[in-house]
Short mmCIF file of C-alpha atoms and ligand atoms in Angstrom, two decimals:
data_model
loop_
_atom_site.label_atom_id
_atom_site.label_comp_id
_atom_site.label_asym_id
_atom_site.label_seq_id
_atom_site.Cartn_x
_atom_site.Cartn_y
_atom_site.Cartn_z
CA UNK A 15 14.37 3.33 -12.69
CA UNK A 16 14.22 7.22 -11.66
CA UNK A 17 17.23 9.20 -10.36
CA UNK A 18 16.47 9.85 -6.53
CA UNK A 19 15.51 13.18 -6.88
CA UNK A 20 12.75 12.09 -9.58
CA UNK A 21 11.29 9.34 -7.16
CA UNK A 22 11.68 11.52 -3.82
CA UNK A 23 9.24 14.62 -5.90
CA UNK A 24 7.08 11.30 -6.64
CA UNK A 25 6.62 10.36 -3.07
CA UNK A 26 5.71 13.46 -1.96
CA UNK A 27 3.66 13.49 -4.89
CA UNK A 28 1.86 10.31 -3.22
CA UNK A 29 1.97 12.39 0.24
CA UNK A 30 -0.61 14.96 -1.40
CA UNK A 31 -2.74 12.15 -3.20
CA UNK A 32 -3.09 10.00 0.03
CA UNK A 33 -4.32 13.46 1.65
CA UNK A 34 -6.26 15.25 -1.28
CA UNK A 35 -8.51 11.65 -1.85
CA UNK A 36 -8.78 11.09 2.16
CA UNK A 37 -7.10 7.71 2.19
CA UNK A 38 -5.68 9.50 5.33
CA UNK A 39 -7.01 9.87 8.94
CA UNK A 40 -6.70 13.15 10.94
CA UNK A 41 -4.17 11.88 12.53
CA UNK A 42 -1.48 11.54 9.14
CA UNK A 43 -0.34 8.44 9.97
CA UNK A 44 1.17 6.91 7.29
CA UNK A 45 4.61 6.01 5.84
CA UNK A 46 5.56 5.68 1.97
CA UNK A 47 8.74 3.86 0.53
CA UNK A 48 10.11 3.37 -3.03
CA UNK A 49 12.65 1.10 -4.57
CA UNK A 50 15.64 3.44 -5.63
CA UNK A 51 17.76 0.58 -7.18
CA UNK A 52 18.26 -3.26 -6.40
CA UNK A 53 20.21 -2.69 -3.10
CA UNK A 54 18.39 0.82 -2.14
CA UNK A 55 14.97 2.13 -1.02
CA UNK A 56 13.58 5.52 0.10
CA UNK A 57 11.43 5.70 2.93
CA UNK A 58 9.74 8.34 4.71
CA UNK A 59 10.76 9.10 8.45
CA UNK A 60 7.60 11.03 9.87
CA UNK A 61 4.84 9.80 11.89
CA UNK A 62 2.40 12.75 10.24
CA UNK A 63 2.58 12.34 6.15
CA UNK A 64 1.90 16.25 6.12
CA UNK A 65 5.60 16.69 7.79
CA UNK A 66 6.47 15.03 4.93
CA UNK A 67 9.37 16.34 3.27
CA UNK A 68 12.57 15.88 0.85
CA UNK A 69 14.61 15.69 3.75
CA UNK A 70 13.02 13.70 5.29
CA UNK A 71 12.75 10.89 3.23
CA UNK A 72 15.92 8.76 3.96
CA UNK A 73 18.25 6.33 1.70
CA UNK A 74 18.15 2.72 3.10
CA UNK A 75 19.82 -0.48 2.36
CA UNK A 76 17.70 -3.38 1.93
CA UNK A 77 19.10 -4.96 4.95
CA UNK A 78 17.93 -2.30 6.90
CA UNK A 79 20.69 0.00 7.51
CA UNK A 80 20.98 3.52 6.67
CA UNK A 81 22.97 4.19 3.35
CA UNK A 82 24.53 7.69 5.08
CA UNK A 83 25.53 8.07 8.28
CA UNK A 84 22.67 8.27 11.03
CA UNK A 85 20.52 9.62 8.15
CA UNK A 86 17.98 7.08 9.39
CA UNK A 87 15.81 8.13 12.81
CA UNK A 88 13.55 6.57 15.13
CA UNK A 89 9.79 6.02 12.88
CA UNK A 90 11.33 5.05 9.86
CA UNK A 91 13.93 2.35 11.49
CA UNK A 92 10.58 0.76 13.13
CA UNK A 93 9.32 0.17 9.41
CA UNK A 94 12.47 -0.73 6.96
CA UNK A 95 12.20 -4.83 7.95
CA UNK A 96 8.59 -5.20 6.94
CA UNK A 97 9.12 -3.01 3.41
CA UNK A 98 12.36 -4.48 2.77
CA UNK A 99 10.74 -7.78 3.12
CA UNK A 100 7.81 -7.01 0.53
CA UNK A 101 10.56 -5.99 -1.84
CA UNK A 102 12.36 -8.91 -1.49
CA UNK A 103 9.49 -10.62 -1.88
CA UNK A 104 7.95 -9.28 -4.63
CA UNK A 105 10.36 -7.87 -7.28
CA UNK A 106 7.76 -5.89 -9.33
CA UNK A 107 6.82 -3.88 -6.51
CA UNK A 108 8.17 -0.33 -6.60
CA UNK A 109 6.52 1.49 -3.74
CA UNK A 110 4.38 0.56 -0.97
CA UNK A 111 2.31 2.83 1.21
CA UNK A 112 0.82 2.22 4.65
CA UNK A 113 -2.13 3.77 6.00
CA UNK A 114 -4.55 3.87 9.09
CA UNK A 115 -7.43 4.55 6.15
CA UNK A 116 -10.43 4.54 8.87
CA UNK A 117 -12.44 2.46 6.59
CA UNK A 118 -10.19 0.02 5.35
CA UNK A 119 -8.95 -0.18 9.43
CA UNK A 120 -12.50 -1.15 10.43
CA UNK A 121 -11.97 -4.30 8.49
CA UNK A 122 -8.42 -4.97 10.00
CA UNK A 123 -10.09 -4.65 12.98
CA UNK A 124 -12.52 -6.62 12.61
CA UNK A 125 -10.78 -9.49 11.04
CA UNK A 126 -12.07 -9.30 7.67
CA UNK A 127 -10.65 -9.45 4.28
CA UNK A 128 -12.08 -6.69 1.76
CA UNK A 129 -13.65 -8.92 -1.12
CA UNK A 130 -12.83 -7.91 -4.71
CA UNK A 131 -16.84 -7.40 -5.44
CA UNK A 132 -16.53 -3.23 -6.27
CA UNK A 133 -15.94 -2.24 -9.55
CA UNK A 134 -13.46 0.26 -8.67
CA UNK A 135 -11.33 -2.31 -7.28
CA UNK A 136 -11.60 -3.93 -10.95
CA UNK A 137 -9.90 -1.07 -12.35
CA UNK A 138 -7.16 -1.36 -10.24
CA UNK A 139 -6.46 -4.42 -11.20
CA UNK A 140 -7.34 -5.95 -7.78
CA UNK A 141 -9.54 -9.15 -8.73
CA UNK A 142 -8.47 -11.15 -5.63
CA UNK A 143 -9.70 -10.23 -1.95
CA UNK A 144 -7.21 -7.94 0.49
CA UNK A 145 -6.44 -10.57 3.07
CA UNK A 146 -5.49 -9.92 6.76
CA UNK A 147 -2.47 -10.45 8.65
CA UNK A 148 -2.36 -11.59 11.95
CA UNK A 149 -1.79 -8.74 14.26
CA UNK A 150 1.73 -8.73 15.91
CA UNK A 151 3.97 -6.53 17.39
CA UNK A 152 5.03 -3.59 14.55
CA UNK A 153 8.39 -4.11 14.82
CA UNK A 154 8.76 -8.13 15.28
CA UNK A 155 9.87 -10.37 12.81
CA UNK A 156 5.99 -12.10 13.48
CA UNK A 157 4.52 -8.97 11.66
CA UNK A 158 7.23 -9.75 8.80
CA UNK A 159 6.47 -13.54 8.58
CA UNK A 160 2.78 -12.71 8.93
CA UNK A 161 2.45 -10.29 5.95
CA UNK A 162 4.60 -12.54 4.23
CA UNK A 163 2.50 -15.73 4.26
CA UNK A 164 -0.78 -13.55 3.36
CA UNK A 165 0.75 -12.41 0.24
CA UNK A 166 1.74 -16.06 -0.53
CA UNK A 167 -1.57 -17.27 0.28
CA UNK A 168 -2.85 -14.08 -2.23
CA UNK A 169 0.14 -13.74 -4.74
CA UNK A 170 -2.87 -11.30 -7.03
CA UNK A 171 -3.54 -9.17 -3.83
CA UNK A 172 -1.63 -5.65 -4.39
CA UNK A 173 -2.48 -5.27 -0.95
CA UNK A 174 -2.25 -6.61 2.62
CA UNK A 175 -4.67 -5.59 5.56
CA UNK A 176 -2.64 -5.52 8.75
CA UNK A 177 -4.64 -6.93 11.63
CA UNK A 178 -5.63 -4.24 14.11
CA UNK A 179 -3.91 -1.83 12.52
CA UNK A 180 -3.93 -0.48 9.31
CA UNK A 181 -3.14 -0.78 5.36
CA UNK A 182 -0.33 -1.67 3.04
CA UNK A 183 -0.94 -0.96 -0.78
CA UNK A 184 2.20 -2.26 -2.85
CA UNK A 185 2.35 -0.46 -6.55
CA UNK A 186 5.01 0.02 -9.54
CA UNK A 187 5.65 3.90 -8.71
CA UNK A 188 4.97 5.75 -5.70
CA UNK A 189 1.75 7.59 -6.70
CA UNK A 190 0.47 4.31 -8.36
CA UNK A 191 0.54 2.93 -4.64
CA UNK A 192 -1.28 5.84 -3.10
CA UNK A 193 -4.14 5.95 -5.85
CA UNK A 194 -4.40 1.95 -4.65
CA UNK A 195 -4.81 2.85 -1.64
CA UNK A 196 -7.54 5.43 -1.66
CA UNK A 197 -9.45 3.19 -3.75
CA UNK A 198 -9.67 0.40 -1.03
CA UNK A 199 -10.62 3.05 1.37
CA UNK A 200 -13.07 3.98 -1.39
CA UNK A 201 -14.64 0.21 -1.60
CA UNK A 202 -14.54 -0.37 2.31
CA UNK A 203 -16.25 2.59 2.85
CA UNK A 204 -19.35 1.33 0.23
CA UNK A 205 -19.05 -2.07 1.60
CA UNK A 206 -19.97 -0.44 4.97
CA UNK A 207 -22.35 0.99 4.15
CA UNK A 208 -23.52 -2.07 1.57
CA UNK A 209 -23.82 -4.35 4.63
CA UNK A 210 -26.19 -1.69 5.79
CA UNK A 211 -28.45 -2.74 2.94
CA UNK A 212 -28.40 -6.14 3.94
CA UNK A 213 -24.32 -7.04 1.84
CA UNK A 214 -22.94 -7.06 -1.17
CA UNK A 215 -23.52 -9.04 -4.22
CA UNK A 216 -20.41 -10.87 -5.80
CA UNK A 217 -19.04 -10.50 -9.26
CA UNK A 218 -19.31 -12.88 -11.53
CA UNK A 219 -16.46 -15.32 -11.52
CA UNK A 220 -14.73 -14.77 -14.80
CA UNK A 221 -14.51 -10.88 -13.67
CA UNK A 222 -10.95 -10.17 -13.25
CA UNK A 223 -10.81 -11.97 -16.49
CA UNK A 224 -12.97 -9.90 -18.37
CA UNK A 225 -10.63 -6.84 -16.69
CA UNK A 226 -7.62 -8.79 -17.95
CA UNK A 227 -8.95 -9.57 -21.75
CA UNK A 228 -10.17 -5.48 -21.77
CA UNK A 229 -7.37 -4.06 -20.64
CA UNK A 230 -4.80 -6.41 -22.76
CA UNK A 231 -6.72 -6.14 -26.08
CA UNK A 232 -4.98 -4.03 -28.69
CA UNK A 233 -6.44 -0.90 -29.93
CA UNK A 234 -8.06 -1.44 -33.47
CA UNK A 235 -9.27 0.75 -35.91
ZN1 LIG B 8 0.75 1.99 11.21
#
């Protein structure tokens, strides 16, 4: 686990990734949080990831309220329940990031999940497709529950599509989440433009298993 001031020059870190591979849209919107300890996150309070700044990224407990007094203001109180959640949920994950990634949005608006069938994706070890959750209201326990059942549904997915809204890429560290992240917009911008060309083949099956055997085998020689 890294000391606060190690993961808060990490998120920041992610900031600058999220911007400098255009995961972004002009707007900034965006939020990033990290797992400080097993009671603890950090989470950013800006609604424009280029304000983004040491100070404000704020100490919260993983019931939602602020570890110091008011530290906590108006954006990033909106988002604590649904990233709390996902760490309760999942207790590998170590930073999540949400996005309005234009392309990745079109498919949340659309409906559709992004299907594991890009190479890139491979890499990052997402062999199962992004599903959607249902749209709800951002701050209602709905969104929470909705997110929630998706990644049940998906347990592989290292990422949930939220339904008229956005992206939210779950990694082990901060920047791993924001390089996950501009990926996906990276494969639903191709699979755009893919459909154009009449859609995309699928990979074979045993894919992600191939990924898994490659990546697991021990260097020889
Ligand atoms: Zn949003």
């Amino acid at each position: 686990m890294f000391s606060e001031s190690r993961l808060k020059e990490q998120m920041l870190a992610a900031g600058r990734v999220l911007f400098e591979r255009r995961a972004l849209p002009p707007s900034g919107h965006g939020d990033i949080s990290a797992r400080l300890d097993d009671q603890n996150l950090l989470i950013s309070d800006v609604a424009d990831l280029r304000d983004l700044s040491r100070e404000r990224l704020v100490a919260v407990g993983l019931s939602g309220r602020p570890r110091r007094d008011g530290a906590m203001g108006p954006v990033a109180s909106e988002i604590v329940p649904l990233h709390a959640a996902i760490y309760l949920a999942r207790p590998a994950t170590g930073a999540i990031v949400h996005t309005h990634s234009p392309r990745a949005t079109a498919f949340a608006l659309a409906g559709r999940p992004i299907p594991a069938v890009y190479e890139g994706l491979l890499r990052f070890g997402v062999t199962d497709e992004i599903p959607v959750a249902a749209w709800a209201p951002r701050v209602s326990p709905e969104l929470v529950s909705n997110v929630l059942a998706q990644m049940d549904k998906h347990p592989g997915a290292p990422a949930v599509l939220l339904g008229n809204h956005g992206l939210l890429a779950f990694g082990p560290d901060p920047t791993a989440a924001a390089f996950l992240a501009a990926v996906i917009e990276e494969a639903a911008g191709i699979l755009i433009d893919a459909y154009l060309l009449g859609g995309a083949k699928p990979l074979p099956l045993d894919a992600g298993a191939w990924e898994e055997r490659e990546v697991l085998r021990p260097a020889t020689g």
